[in-house]
XYZ file of C-alpha atoms in Angstrom:
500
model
C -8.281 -28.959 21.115
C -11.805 -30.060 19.820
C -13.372 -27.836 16.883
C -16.947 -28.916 17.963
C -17.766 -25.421 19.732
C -16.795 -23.464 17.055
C -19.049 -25.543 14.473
C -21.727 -25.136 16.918
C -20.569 -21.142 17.643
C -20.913 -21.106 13.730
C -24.061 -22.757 13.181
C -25.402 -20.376 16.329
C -24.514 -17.093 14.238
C -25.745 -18.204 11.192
C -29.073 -18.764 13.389
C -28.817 -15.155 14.387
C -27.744 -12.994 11.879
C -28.658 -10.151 13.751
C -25.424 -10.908 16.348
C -22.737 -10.869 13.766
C -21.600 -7.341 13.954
C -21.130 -7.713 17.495
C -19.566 -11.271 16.976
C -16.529 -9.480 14.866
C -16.635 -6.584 17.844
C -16.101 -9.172 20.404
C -13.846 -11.701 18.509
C -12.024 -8.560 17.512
C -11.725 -7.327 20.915
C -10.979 -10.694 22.228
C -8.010 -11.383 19.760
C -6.131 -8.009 20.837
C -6.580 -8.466 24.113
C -3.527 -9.605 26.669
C -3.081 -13.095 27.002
C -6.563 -14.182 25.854
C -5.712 -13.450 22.456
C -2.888 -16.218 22.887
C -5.198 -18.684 24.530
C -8.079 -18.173 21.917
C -7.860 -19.600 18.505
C -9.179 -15.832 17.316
C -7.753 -15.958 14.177
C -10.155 -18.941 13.223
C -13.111 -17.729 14.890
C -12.369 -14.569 12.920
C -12.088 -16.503 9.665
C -15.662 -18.299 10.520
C -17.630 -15.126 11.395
C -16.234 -12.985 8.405
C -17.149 -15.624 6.385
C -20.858 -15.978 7.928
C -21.029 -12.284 7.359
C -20.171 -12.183 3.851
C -22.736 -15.009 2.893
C -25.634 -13.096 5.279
C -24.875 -10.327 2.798
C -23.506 -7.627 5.423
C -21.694 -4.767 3.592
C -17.893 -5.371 3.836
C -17.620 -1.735 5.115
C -19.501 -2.368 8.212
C -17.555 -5.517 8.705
C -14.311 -3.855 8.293
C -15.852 -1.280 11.028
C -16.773 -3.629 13.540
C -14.096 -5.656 13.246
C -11.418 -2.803 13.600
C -13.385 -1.099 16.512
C -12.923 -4.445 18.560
C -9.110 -4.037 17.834
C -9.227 -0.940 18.783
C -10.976 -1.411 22.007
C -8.534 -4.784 22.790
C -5.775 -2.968 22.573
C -6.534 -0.243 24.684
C -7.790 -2.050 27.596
C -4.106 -3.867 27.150
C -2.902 -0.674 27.328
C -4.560 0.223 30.344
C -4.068 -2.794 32.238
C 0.216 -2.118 31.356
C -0.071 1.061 33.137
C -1.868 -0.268 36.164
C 0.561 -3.078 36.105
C 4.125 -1.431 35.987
C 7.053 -3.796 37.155
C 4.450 -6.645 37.822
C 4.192 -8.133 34.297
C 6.192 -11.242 35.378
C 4.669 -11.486 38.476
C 0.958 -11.282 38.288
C -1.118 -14.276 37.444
C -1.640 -15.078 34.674
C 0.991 -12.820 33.087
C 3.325 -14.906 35.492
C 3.028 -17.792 32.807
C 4.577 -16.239 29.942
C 7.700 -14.492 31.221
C 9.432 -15.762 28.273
C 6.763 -14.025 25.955
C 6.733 -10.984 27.845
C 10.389 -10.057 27.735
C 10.465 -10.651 24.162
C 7.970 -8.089 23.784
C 9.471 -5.590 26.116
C 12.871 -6.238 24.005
C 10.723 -5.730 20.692
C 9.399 -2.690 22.042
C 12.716 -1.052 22.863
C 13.720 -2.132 19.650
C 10.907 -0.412 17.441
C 9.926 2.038 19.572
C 6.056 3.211 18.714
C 6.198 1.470 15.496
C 6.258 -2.150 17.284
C 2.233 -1.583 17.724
C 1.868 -1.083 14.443
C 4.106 -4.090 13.771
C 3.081 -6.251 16.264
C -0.174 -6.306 15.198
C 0.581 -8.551 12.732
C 2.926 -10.900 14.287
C 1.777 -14.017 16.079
C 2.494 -14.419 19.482
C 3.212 -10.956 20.734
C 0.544 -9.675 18.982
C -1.936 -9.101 22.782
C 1.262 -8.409 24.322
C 2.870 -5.262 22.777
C -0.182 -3.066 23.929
C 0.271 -3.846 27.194
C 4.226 -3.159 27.332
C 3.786 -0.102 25.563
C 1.136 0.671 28.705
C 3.494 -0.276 31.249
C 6.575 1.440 29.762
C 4.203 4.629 30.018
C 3.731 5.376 26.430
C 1.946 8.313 25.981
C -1.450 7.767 25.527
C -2.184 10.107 22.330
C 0.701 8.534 20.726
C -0.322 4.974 21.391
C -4.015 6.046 20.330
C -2.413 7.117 16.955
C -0.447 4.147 16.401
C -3.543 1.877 17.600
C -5.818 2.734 15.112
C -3.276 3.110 12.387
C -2.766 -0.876 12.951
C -6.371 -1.524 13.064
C -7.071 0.017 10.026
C -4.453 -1.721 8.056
C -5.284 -5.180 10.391
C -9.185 -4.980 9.551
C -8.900 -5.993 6.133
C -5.998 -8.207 6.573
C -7.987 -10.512 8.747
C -11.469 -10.088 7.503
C -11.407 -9.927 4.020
C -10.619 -13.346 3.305
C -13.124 -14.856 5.194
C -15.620 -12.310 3.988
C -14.613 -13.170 0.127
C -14.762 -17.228 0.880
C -18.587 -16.558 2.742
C -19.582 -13.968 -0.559
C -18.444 -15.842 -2.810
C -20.559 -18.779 -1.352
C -23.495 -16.955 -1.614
C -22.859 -15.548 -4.982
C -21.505 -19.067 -6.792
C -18.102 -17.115 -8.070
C -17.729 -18.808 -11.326
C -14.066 -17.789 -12.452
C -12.904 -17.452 -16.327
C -11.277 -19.923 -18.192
C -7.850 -20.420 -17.495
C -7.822 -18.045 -14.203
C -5.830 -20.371 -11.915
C -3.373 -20.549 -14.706
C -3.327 -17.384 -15.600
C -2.625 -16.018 -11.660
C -0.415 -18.233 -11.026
C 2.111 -17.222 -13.764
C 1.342 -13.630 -13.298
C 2.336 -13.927 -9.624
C 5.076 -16.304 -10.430
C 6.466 -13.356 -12.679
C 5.751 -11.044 -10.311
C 7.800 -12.634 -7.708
C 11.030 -12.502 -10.102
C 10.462 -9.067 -10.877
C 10.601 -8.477 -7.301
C 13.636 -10.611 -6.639
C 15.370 -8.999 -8.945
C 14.429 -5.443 -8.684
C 15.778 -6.232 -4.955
C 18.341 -7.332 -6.076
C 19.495 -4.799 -8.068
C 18.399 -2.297 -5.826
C 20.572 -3.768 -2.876
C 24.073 -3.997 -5.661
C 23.474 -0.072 -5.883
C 24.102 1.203 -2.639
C 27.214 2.642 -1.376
C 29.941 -0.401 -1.246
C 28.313 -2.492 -3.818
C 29.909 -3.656 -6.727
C 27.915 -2.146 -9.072
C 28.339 1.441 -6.904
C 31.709 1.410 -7.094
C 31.805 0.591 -11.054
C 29.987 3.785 -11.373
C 31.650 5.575 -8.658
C 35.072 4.972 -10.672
C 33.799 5.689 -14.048
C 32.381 9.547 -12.702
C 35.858 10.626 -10.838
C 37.418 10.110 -14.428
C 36.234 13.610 -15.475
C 35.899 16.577 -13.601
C 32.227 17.364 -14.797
C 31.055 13.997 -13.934
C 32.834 14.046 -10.452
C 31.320 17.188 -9.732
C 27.640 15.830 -10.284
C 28.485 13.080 -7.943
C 29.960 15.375 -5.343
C 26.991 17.679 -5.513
C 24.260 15.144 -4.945
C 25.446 12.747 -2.670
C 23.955 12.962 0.925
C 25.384 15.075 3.517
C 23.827 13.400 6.497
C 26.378 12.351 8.915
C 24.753 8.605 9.195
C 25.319 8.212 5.194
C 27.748 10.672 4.197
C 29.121 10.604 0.524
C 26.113 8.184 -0.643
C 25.381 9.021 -3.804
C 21.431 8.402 -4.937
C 22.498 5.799 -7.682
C 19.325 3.838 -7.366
C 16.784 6.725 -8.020
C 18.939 8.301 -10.702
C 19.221 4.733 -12.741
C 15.445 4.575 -12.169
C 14.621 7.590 -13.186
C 16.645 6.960 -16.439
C 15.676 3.419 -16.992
C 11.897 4.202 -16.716
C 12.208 7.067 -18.848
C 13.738 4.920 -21.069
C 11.190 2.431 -21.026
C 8.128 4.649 -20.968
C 9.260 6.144 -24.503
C 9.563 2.620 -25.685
C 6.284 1.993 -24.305
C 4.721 4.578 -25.113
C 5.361 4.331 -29.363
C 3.694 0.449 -28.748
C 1.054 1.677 -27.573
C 0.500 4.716 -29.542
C 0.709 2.632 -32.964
C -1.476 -0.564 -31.695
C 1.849 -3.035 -31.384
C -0.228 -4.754 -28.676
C -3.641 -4.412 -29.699
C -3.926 -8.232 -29.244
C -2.795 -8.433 -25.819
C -4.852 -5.597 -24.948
C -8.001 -7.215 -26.190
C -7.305 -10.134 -24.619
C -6.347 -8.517 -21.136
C -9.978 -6.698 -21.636
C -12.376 -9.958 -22.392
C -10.362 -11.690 -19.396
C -11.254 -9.388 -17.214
C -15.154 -8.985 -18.468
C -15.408 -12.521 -18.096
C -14.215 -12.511 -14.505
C -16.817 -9.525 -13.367
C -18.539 -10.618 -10.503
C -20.997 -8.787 -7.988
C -18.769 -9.941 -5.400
C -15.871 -8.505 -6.668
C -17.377 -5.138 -7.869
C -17.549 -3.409 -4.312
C -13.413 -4.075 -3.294
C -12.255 -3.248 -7.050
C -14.438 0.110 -6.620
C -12.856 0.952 -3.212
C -9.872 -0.072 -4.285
C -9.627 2.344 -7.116
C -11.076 5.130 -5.020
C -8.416 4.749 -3.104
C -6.371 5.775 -6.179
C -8.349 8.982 -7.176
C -6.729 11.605 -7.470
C -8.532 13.673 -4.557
C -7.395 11.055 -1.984
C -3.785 11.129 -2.918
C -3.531 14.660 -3.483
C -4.999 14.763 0.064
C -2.351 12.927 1.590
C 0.332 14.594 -0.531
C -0.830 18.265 1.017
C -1.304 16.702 4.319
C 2.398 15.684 4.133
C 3.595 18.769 3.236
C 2.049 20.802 5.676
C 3.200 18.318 8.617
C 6.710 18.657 7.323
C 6.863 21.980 6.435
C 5.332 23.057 10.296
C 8.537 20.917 11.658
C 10.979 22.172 9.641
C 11.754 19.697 6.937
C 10.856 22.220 4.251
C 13.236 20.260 1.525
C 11.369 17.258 1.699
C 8.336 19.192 1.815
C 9.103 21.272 -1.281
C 10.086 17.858 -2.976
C 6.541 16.016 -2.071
C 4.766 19.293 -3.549
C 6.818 18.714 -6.345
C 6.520 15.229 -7.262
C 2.446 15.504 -6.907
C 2.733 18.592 -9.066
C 4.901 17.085 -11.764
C 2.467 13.769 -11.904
C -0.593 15.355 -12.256
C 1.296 17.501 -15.061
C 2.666 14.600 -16.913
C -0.191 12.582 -16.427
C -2.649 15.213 -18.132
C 0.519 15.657 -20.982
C 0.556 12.601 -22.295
C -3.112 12.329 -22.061
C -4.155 15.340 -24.014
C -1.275 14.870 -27.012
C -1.756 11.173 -27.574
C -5.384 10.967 -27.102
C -5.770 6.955 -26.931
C -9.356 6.174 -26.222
C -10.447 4.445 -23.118
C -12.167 0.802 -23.584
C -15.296 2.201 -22.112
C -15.303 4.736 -24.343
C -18.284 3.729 -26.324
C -20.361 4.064 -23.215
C -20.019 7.599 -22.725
C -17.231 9.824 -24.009
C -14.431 10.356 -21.120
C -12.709 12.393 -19.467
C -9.565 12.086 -20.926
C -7.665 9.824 -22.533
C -6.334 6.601 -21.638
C -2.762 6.865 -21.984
C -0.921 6.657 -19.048
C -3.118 5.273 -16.392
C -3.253 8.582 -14.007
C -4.239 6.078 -10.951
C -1.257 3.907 -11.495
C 0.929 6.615 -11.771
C -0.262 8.150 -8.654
C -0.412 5.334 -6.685
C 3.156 4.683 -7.613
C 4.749 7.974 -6.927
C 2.527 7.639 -3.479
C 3.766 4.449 -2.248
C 7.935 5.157 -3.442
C 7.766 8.175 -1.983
C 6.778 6.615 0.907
C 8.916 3.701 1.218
C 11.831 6.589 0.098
C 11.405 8.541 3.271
C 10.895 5.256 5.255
C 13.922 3.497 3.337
C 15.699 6.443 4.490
C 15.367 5.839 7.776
C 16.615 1.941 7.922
C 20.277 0.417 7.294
C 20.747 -0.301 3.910
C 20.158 -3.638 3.900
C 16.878 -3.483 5.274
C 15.698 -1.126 2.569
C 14.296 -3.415 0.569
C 11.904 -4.272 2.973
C 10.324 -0.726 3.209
C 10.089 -0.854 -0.737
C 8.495 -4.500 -0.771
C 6.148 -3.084 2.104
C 4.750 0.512 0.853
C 4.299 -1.108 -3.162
C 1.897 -3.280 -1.876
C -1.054 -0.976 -2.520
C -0.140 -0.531 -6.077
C -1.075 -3.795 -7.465
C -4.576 -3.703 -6.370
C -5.001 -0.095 -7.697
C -3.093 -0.705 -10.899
C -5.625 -4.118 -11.094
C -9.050 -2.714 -10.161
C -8.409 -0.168 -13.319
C -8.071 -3.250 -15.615
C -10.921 -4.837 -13.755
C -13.491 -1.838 -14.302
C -12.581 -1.774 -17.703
C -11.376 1.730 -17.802
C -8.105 1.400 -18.717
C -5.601 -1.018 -21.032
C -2.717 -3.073 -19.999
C -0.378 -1.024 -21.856
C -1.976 1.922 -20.055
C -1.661 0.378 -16.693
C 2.475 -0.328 -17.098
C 2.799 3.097 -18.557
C 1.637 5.071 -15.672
C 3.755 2.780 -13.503
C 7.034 3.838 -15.370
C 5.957 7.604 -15.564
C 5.331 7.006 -11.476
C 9.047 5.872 -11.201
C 10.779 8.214 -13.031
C 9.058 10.701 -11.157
C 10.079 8.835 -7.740
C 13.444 8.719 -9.469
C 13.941 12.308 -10.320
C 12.613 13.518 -7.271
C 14.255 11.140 -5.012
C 17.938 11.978 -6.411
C 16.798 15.806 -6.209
C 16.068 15.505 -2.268
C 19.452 13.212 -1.662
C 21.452 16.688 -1.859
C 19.326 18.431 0.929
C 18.599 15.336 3.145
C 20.420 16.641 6.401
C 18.690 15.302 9.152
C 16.538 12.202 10.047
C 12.784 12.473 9.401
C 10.680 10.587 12.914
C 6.999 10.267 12.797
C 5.498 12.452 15.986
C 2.024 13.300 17.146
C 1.527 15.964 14.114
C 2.023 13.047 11.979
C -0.069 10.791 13.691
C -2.679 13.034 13.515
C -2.518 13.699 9.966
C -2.448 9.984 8.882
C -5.685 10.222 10.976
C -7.420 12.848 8.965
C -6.259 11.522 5.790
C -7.866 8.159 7.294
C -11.455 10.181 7.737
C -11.008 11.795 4.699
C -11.058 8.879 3.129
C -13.801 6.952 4.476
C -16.008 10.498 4.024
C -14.781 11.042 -0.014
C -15.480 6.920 -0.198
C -18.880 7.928 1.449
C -20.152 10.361 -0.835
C -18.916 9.140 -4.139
C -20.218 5.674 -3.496
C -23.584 5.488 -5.027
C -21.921 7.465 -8.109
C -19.168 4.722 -8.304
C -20.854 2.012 -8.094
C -23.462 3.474 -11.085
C -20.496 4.445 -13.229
C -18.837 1.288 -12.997
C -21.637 -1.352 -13.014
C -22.469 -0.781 -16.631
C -22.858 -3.758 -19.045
C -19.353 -4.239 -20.722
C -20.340 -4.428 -24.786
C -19.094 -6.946 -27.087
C -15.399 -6.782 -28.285
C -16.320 -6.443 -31.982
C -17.964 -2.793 -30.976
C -15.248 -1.811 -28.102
C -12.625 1.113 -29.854
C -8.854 -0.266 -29.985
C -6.171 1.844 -28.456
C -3.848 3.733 -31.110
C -3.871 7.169 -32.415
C -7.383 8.816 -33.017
C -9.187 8.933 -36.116
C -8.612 11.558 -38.860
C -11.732 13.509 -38.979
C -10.876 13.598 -42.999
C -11.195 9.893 -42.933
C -7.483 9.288 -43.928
């Protein structure tokens, strides 16, 4: 197919600026829609006009907007057309065409139930056609609504954001530090094998593993021991007798490793790396990269995952899962405890401290721990749900969000690497802890319903509101001028006041 109508599409928008918020609506619209978003190249066109709209300089928020509206709207005429066209998919032009395509999706949809519209928003070829099963299997509409612009809000920036970045960064001239293509591609490299093996080990911990039954042996040698593992393994009938072996090694091994951590970083054993983590970063600050690091860590306040945390609670304590209710209370209760702990007794100084004096201190990272007791909580409950070896998958899933949070702190300049990895191991062993404590009262299989639906929905305008109105005082408290490293405080224990 010949590329010369979208150069001439292109060079037509960048003509008319004024068009491009309803060129992401319509391309948008387009993509989701049935059957035209297989014929269309959308994803390209997408690419094109996101980029066109980040070099015109349109906020990314209003092309997120537009752009998840039309996927919004796509969907749902889908939807309506299913319902119109009940036991005709394979038999109406041009639906006729695809009747390989369309039982796949059908067979999809039986197998994921309300979550294949979240899924199958992201997945190729059925991605038009899942709305309009889910239509003509007579999904209810509120619950299809739900799930509909759940997706969108998690497709928007999927799809838009790196066109939007190539276009701004076009327009800007990004000029990257030294060494950054280097330095990201070992960091992801390493990330990757922490991943693998995390997985790894994750997987050799559940019931019938090898490394399961090694402990399972070693605790029926003494009655004490045996007794522990009686009491807390899981009484559902699905997964009856499994033991929580993976949260109780992780909340000891993070423990652990948070003490360790914590003496480096109280006595200045990696001042060096710290310092050069911070000048990295200063040297990579960007305009263009100022506006997603500040939403990011918004994101991460505390306000917005507390939020979600009480919205959670109240869902499952109205429907009767007032265990895992108790334990979500708990595990945001005994974060924001630690958190403020550790802060207040070690007192490490922020980098930024010489701008104004903070908050609080710097050690642990409150918006990495957060973040990480949000998202393993989450992929917990949703890991719970899934055979064991498809677990991982939820956990690979639901971390996502932490490494932009955990990153946009470094990026800001508010925080120090070792800060950053210490609220991530005070965020596991609270996962840990928690996660082991709920394994004794998990009875009965948590399912996502309209109650839940519409809470993910008022967390979502919750959001977008708190991002609203703490904008402008973001964006001034995080725009200041970095100062030079000779003049910015090293982390370690504060100062005598004596002088000693």
């Amino acid at each position: 197919m010949s590329t010369a109508w979208l150069t001439e599409l292109t060079a037509w928008l960048s003509a008319n600026p004024g068009l491009l918020a309803g060129a992401l609506f319509l391309t948008a619209f387009i993509e989701s829609l049935a059957i035209a978003g297989i014929i269309v190249p959308g994803v390209a066109i997408l690419f094109a006009v996101a980029a066109l709209a980040g070099k015109s300089g349109m906020p990314l928020t209003e092309a997120l907007v537009w752009a998840g509206l039309g996927a919004v709207a796509g969907d749902s005429v889908s939807f309506a057309l299913g319902r119109q066209l009940q036991g005709r998919l394979t038999s109406v032009w041009p639906l006729s065409r695809f009747p390989v395509l369309i039982n796949k999706g059908e067979a999809f949809f039986h197998r994921h139930g309300g979550k294949s519209v979240v899924i199958g928003r992201f997945i190729g070829p059925i991605r038009p056609i899942i709305p309009l099963i889910a239509g003509a299997l007579w999904m209810p509409w509120r619950r299809f609504l739900g799930f509909n612009i759940a997706s969108a809000i998690g497709w928007a920036p999927v799809y838009i954001l790196p066109g939007f970045l190539v276009g701004s960064a076009l327009q800007s001239e990004l000029r990257p530090p030294a060494h950054f293509y280097a330095v990201m591609g070992v960091s992801l490299a390493a990330l990757l094998v922490v991943y693998l093996i995390l997985i790894r080990f994750q997987m050799g911990l559940g019931e019938g593993g090898r490394a399961y039954r090694w402990f399972e042996q070693r605790m029926r040698q003494y009655e004490l021991s045996h007794r522990f593992w009686r009491l807390y393994t899981n009484d559902r009938p699905a997964r009856e007798g499994e033991f929580p072996l993976a949260s109780v090694l992780m909340a000891v091994a993070a423990s652990g490793l948070l003490l360790i951590w914590g003496q480096l970083a109280v006595t200045g054993a990696l001042e060096p790396f710290n310092q050069l983590t911070l000048e990295w970063f200063r040297q990579l600050r960007q305009p263009l990269l100022d506006g997603p690091a500040i939403t990011v860590t918004l994101i991460g306040d505390p306000a917005v995952l507390v939020t979600a945390s009480l919205l959670a609670v109240l869902v499952l304590g109205f429907r009767g899962y007032y265990a895992a209710a108790l334990h979500i209370l708990f595990a945001a209760a005994l974060t924001l405890v630690l958190v403020w702990l550790l802060k207040s007794t070690l007192g490490i100084p922020r980098p930024d401290q010489v701008f104004q004096p903070p908050s609080s201190g710097a050690f642990p990272s409150g918006h990495s721990a957060g973040i990480t007791v949000f998202v393993t909580m989450l992929a917990g409950f949703v890991a719970g749900e899934t055979r064991h070896r498809k677990r991982w998958q939820a956990y690979v899933l639901f971390s996502l969000p932490l490494l932009p949070v955990a990153v946009s702190r470094l990026y800001l300049g508010v925080h120090w690497f070792t800060d950053i990895i210490g609220g991530i191991l005070l965020g596991l062993a609270t996962t840990g802890l928690v996660r082991a404590s709920y394994s004794r009262f998990d009875r009965v299989p948590i399912h996502t319903d309209g109650f839940t639906l519409a809470a993910l929905l008022l967390w979502s305008l919750f959001t977008a509101g708190y991002l609203h109105d703490r904008w402008p005082e973001a964006v001034e408290e995080y725009s200041r001028q970095p100062v030079t490293e000779q003049t910015t405080p090293l982390p370690g224990p504060p100062a005598d006041p004596a002088g000693g």
